[in-house]
CSV table of C-alpha atoms in Angstrom, one decimal:
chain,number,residue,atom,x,y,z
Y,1,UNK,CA,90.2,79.5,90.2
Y,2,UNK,CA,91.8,76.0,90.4
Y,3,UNK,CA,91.4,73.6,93.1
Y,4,UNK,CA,95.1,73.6,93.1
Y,5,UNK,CA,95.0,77.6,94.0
Y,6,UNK,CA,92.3,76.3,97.1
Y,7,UNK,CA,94.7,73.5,98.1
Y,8,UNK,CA,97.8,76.3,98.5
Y,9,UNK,CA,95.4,78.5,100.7
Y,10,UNK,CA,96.3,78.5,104.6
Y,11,UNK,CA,94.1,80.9,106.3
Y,12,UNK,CA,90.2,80.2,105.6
Y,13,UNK,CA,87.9,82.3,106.6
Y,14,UNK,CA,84.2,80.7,106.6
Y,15,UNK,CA,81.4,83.1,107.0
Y,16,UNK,CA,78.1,81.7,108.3
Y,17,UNK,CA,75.9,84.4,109.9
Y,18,UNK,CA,72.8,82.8,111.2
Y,19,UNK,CA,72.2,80.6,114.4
Y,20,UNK,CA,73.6,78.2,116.4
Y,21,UNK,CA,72.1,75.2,114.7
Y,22,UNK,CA,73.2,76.4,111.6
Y,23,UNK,CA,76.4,76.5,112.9
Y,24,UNK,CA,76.5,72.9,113.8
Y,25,UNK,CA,75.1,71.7,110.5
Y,26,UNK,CA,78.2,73.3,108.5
Y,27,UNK,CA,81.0,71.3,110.8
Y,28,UNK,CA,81.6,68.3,109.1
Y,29,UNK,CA,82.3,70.9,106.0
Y,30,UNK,CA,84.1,72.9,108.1
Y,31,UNK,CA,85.9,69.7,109.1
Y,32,UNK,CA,86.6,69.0,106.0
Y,33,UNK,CA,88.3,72.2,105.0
Y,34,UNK,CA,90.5,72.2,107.6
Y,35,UNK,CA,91.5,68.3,107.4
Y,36,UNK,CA,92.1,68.0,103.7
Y,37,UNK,CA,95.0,69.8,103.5
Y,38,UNK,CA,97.8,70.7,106.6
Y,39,UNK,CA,98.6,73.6,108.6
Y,40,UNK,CA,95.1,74.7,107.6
Y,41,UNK,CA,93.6,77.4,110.6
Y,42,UNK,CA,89.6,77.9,110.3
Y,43,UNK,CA,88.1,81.5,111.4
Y,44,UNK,CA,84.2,81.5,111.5
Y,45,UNK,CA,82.5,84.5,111.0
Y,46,UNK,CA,79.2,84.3,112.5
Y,47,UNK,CA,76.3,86.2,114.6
Y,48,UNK,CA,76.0,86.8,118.1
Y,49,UNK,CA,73.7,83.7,118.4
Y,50,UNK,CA,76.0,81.2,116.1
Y,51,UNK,CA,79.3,82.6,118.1
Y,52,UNK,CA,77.8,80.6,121.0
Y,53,UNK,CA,78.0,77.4,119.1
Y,54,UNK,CA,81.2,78.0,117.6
Y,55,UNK,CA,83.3,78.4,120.7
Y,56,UNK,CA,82.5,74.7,121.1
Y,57,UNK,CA,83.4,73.7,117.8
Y,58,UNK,CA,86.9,71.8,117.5
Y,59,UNK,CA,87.4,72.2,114.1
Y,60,UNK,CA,87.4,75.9,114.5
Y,61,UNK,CA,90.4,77.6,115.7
Y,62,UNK,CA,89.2,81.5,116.0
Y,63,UNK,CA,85.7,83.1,116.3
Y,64,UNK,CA,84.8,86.6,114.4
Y,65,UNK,CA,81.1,87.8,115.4
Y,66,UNK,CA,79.8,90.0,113.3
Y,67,UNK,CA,75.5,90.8,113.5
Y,68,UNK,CA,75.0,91.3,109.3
Y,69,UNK,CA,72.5,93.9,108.6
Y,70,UNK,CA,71.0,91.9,106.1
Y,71,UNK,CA,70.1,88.8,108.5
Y,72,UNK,CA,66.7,88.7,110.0
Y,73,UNK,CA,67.9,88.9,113.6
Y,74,UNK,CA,69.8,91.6,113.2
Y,75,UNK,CA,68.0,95.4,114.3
Y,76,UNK,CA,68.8,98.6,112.9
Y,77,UNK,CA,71.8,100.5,113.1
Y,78,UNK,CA,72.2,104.1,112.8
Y,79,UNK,CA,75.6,103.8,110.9
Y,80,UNK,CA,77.7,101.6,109.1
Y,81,UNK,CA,80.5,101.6,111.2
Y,82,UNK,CA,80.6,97.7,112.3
Y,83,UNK,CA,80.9,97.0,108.8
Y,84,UNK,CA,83.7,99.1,108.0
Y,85,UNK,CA,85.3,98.1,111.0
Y,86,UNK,CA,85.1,94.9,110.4
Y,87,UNK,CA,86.2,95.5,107.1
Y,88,UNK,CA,89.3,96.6,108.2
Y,89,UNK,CA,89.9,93.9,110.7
Y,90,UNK,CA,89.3,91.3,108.1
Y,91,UNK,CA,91.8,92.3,105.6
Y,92,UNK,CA,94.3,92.8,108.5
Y,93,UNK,CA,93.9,88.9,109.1
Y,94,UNK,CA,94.9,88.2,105.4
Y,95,UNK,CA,93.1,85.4,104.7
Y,96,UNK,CA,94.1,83.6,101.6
Y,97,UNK,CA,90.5,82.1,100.9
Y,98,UNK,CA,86.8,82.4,102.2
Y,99,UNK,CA,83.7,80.2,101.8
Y,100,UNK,CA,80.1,81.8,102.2
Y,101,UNK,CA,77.8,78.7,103.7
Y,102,UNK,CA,74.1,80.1,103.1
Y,103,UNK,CA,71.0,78.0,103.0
Y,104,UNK,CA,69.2,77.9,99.4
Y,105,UNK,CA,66.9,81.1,100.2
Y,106,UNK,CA,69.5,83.3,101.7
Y,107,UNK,CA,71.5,85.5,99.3
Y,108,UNK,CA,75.4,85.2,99.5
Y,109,UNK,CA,76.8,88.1,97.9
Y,110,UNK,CA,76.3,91.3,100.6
Y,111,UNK,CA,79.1,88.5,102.5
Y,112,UNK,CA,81.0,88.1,99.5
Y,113,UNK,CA,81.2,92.0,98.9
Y,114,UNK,CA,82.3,92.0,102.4
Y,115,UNK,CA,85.0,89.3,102.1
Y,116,UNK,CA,85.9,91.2,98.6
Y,117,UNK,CA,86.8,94.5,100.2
Y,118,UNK,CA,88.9,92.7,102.7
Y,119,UNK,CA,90.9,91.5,99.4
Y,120,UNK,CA,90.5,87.9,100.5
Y,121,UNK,CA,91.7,86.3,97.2
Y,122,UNK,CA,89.7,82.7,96.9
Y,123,UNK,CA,85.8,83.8,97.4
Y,124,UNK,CA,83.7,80.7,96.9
Y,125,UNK,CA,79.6,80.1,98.0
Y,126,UNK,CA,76.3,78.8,96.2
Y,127,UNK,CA,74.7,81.4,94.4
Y,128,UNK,CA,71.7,81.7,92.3
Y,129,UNK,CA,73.0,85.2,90.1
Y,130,UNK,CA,76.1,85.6,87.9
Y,131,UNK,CA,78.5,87.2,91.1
Y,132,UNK,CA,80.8,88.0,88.5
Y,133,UNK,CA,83.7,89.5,90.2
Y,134,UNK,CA,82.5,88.9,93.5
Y,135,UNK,CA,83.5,85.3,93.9
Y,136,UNK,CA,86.4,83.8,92.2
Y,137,UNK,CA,84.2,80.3,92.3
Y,138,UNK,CA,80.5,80.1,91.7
Y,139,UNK,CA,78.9,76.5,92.1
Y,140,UNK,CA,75.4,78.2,90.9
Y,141,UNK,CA,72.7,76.6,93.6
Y,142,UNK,CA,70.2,73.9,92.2
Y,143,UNK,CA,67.7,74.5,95.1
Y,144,UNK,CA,65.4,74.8,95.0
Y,145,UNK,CA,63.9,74.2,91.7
Y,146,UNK,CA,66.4,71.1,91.5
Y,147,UNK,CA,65.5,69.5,95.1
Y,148,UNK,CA,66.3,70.4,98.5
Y,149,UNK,CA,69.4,68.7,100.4
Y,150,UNK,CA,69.9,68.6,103.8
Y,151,UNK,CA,71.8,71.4,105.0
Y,152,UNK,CA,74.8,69.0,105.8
Y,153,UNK,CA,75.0,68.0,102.6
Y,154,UNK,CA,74.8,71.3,100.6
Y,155,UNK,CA,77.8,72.5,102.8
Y,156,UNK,CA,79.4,69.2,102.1
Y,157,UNK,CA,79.1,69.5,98.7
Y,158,UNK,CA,80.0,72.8,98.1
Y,159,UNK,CA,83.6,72.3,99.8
Y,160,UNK,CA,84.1,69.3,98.0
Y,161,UNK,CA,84.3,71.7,95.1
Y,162,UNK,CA,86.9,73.0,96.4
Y,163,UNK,CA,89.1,70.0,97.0
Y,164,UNK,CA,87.7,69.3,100.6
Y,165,UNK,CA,86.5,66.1,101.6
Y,166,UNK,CA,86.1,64.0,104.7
Y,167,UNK,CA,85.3,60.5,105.9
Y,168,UNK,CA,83.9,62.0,109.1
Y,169,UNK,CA,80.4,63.8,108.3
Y,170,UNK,CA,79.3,64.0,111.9
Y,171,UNK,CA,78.6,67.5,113.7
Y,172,UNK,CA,81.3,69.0,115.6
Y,173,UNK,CA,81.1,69.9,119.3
Y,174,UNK,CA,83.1,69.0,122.2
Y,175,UNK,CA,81.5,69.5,126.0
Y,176,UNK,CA,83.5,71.6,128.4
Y,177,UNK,CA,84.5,69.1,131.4
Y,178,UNK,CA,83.0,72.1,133.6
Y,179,UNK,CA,80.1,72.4,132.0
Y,180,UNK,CA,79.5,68.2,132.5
Y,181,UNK,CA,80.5,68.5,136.0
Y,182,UNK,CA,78.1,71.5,136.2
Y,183,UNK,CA,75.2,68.6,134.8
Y,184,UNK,CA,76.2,66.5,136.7
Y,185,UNK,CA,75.9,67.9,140.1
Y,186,UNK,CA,72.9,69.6,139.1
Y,187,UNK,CA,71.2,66.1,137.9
Y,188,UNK,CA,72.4,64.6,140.8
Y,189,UNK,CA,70.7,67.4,143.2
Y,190,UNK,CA,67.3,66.4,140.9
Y,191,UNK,CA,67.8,62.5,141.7
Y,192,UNK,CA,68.0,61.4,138.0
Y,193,UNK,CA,69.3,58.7,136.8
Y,194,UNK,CA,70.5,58.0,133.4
Y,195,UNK,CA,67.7,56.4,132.4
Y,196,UNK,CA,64.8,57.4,134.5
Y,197,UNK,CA,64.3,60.9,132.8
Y,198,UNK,CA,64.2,63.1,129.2
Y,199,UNK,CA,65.2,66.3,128.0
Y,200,UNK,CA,62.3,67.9,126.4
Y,201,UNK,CA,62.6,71.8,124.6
Y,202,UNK,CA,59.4,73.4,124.1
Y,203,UNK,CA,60.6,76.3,122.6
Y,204,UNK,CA,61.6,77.9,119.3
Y,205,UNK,CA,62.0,81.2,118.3
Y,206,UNK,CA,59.8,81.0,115.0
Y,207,UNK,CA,55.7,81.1,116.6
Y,208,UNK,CA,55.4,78.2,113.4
Y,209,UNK,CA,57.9,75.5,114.5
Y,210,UNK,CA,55.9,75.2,118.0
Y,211,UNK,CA,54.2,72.2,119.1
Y,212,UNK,CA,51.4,73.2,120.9
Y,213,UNK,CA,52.2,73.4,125.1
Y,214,UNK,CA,49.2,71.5,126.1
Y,215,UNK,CA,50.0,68.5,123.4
Y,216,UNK,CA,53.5,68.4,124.7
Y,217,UNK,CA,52.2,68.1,128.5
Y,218,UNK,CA,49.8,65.2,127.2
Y,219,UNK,CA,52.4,63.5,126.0
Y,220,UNK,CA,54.5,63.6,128.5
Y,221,UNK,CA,52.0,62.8,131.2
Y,222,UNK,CA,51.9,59.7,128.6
Y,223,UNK,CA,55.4,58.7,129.0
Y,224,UNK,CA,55.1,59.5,132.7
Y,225,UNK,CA,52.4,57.0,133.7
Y,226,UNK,CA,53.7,54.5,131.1
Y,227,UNK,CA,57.3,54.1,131.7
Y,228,UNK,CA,57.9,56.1,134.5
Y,229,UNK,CA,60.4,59.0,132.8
Y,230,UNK,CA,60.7,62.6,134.9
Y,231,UNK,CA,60.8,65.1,132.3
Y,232,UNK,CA,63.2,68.0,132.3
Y,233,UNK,CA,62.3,70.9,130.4
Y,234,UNK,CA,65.1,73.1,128.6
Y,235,UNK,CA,65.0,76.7,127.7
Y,236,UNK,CA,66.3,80.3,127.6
Y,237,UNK,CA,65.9,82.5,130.2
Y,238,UNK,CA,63.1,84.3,127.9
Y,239,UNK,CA,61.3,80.9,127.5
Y,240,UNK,CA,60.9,80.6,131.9
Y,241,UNK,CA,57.5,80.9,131.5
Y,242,UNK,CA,56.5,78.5,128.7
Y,243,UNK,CA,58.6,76.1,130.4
Y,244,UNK,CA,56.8,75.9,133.7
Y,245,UNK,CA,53.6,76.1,131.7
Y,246,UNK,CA,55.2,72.8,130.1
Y,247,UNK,CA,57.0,71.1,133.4
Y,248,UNK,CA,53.3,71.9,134.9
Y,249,UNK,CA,51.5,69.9,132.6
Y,250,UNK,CA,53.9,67.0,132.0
Y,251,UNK,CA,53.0,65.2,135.0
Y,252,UNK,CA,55.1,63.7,138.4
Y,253,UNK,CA,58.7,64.6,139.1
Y,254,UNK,CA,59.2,67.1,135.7
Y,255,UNK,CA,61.5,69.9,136.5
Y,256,UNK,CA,62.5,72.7,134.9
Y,257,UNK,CA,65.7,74.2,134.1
Y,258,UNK,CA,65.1,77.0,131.7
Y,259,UNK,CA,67.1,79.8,132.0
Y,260,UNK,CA,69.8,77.7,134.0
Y,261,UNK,CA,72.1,76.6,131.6
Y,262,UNK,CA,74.0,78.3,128.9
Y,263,UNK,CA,75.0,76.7,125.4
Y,264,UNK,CA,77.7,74.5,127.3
Y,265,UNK,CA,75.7,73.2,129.9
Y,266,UNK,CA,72.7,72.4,127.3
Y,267,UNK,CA,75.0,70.3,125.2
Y,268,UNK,CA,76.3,68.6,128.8
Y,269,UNK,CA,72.8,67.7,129.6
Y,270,UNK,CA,71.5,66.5,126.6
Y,271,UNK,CA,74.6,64.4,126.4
Y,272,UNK,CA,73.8,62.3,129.5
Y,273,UNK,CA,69.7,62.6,128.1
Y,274,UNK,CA,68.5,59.3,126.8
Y,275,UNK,CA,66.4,60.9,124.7
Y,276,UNK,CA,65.8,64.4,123.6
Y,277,UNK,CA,61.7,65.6,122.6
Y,278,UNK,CA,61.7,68.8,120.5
Y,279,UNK,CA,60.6,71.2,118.3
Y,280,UNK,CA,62.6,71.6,115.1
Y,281,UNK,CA,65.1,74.4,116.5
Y,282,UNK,CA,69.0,74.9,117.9
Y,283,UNK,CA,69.1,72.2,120.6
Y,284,UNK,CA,67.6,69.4,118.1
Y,285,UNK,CA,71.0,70.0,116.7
Y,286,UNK,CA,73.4,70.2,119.5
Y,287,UNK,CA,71.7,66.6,120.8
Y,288,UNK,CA,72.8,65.6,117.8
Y,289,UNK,CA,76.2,66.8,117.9
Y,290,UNK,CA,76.5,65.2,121.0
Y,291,UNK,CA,75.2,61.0,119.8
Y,292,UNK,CA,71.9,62.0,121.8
Y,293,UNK,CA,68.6,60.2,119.8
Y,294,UNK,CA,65.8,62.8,119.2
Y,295,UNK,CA,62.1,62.7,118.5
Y,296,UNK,CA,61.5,66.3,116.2
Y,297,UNK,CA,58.3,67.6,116.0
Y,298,UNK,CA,59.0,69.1,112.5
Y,299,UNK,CA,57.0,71.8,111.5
Y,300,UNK,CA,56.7,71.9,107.5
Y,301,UNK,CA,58.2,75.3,106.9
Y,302,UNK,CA,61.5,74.0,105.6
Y,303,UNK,CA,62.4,70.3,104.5
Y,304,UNK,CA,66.5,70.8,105.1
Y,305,UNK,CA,67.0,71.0,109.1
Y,306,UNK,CA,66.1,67.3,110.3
Y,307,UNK,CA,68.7,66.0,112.6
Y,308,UNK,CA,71.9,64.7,111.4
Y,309,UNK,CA,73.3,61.8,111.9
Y,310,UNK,CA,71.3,60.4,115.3
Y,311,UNK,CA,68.3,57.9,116.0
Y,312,UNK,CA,65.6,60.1,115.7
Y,313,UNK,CA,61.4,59.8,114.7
Y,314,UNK,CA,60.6,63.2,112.9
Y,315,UNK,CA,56.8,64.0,113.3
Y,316,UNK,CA,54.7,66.2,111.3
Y,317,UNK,CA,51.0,66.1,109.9
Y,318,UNK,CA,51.1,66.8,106.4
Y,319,UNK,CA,49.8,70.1,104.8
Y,320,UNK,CA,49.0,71.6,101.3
Y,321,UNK,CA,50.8,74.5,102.8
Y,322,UNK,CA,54.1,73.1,104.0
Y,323,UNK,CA,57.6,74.4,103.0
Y,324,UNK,CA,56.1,78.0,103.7
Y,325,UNK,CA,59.8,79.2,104.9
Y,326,UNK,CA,57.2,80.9,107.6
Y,327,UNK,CA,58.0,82.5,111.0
Y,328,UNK,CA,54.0,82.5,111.5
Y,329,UNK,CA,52.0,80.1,110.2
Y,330,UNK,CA,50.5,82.0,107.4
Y,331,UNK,CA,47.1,79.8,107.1
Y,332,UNK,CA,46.5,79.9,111.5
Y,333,UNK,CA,45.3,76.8,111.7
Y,334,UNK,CA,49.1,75.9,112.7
Y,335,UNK,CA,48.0,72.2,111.5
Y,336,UNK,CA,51.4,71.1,110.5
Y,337,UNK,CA,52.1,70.4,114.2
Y,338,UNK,CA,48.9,70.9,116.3
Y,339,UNK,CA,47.5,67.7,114.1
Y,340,UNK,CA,50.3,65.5,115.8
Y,341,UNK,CA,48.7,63.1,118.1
Y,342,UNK,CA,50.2,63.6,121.5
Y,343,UNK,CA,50.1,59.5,121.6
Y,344,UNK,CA,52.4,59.4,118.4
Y,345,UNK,CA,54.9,61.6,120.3
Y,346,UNK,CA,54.7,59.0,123.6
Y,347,UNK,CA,55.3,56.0,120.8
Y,348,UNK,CA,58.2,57.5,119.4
Y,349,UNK,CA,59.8,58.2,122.4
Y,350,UNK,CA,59.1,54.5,123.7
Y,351,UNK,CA,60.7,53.4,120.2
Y,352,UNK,CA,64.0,55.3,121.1
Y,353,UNK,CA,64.3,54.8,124.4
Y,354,UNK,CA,63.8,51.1,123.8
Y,355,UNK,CA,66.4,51.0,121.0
Y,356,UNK,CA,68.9,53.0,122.9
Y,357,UNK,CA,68.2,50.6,126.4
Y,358,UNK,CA,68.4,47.4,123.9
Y,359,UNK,CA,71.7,48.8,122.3
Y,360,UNK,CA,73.3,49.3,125.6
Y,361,UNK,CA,72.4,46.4,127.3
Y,362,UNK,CA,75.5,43.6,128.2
Y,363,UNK,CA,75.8,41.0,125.3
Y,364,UNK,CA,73.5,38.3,126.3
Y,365,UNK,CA,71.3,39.7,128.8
């Protein structure tokens, strides 16, 4: 099809069925669908886990969760039923195009079957095989024999196919103003400042992307006796545990408020954070949605996912194994991360802190 036939097209449905930081790295395309051309509305199919982001994303205008049996995160079902259902509720809608955002190693087509079925006209996504009939506009995917580009930028570039640009390539998320009063009682209740602390996420849900607990309490216990910052330590309600383990080690005055917050409340605390200390998973993103610097500790199973658009150090040791696309780290030794100095962590977060302080301070002072 033409990019005039994509230019006519009102309804867009844009399918992206992995997780919440996923979610956040396609806004500025889905930004740019929705800006290029008026009277555009935006519906986001995504998972369970990505809907969460979504309802906090401007730029989208209605929220379709759907749990795809072909995504990892997704258990068995005894019957097919969602799908059709979903089927049905799709081609109700009457979209007039979809776009299927997949990273390089994900396959697009069981979602452009789906979108297909629901006669949804203008099909477009990456995709490594002929699709024939199954999308109406093929940009075939150069990753990643061709080089790997960071997830904002494939998504970018595939809607600029399309006739869909933008000038603003920043994540998109807006903070309730209950969820910031919410942070900001509960910071106040802790007696933090906004500069005297840091957010720090120990978790991930991928055993491989996690810095090693006891490294992350040495380098805390670093930043504690050095420049006086309380940590407070982020998590899910499944992650309690490894957080206290964390807040335990980390030295004076580190709290813990795992299992406190939900997506909103995360993004309203790591908006007042100076400074956020993470593995390479879903809140790395949101801080950077919401301006907050971050120092990653980046585990080398994918090169795409660095944060977007923020001050931030990315850490890693460097492996003959790395880009494994690994939940587990398939040689143990877990080197990728465990080989990052605890005292490299503390120096990056002193750089960022110090840049942020020296950017806001009075002209002059």
């Amino acid at each position: 099809m033409s990019v005039q036939d994509w230019r006519r097209a009102r309804r867009i449905l844009c399918v992206r069925l992995d997780g919440a930081g996923d979610v956040l790295m396609t806004t500025p395309a889905l930004r740019a669908l929705r800006d290029s051309e008026r009277g555009r509305h935006v519906t986001l199919l995504t998972s369970s886990a990505g809907a969460a982001a979504a309802r906090l994303v401007p730029v989208v205008d209605d929220v379709v969760v759907y749990d795809a049996p072909w995504m990892k995160a997704t258990p068995p079902r005894a019957s097919s039923a969602v799908d059709h259902a979903l089927v049905a509720d799709l081609r109700e809608r009457r979209f007039d195009a979809a776009v299927v955002f997949t990273v390089f190693s994900q396959d697009p087509l069981p979602a452009a079957l789906l979108c297909h079925l629901a006669d949804v006209p203008l099909r477009a996504a990456h995709a490594r095989d002929k699709p024939y009939g199954l999308l109406t506009d093929w940009t075939p995917d150069p990753e990643p024999a061709g080089g790997i580009r960071h997830e904002v930028r494939r998504q970018l570039d595939l809607v600029a196919g399309l006739g869909a640009t933008t000038t603003d390539e920043r994540l998109a998320l807006a903070v309730p103003d209950g969820a910031r009063a919410e942070v900001d009682a509960l910071l106040e209740g802790l007696g933090l400042d906004d500069d005297g602390w840091l957010a720090v996420h120990p978790g991930a849900t991928a055993p491989s992307r996690r810095y090693p607990e006891e490294l992350f309490g040495d380098a805390l216990r670093r930043l504690a006796r050095r420049r006086g910052v309380r940590a407070v330590v982020t998590g899910s309600e499944a992650e309690r545990d490894l957080a206290e383990r964390v807040r335990a080690g980390a030295g004076p005055g580190a709290v813990s408020v795992a299992g406190a917050l939900d997506l909103a409340g995360l993004a309203a605390l790591l908006e007042r954070a100076p400074l956020l200390v993470s593995n390479n998973t879903g809140p790395v993103h949101v801080a950077a949605a919401v301006g907050t610097p971050v120092v990653d500790l980046y585990a080398l199973t994918n090169p795409q996912h660095t944060p977007w658009g923020v001050p931030a150090r990315v850490l890693s040791h460097d492996v003959p194994c790395r880009w494994c696309h690994s939940s587990v780290c398939v040689a143990v030794h877990h080197d990728c991360l465990r080989k990052v100095a605890p005292a490299d962590v503390a120096a990056a977060a002193e750089e960022l802190l110090d840049a942020r302080r020296a950017e806001r301070a009075p002209a002059g002072a």
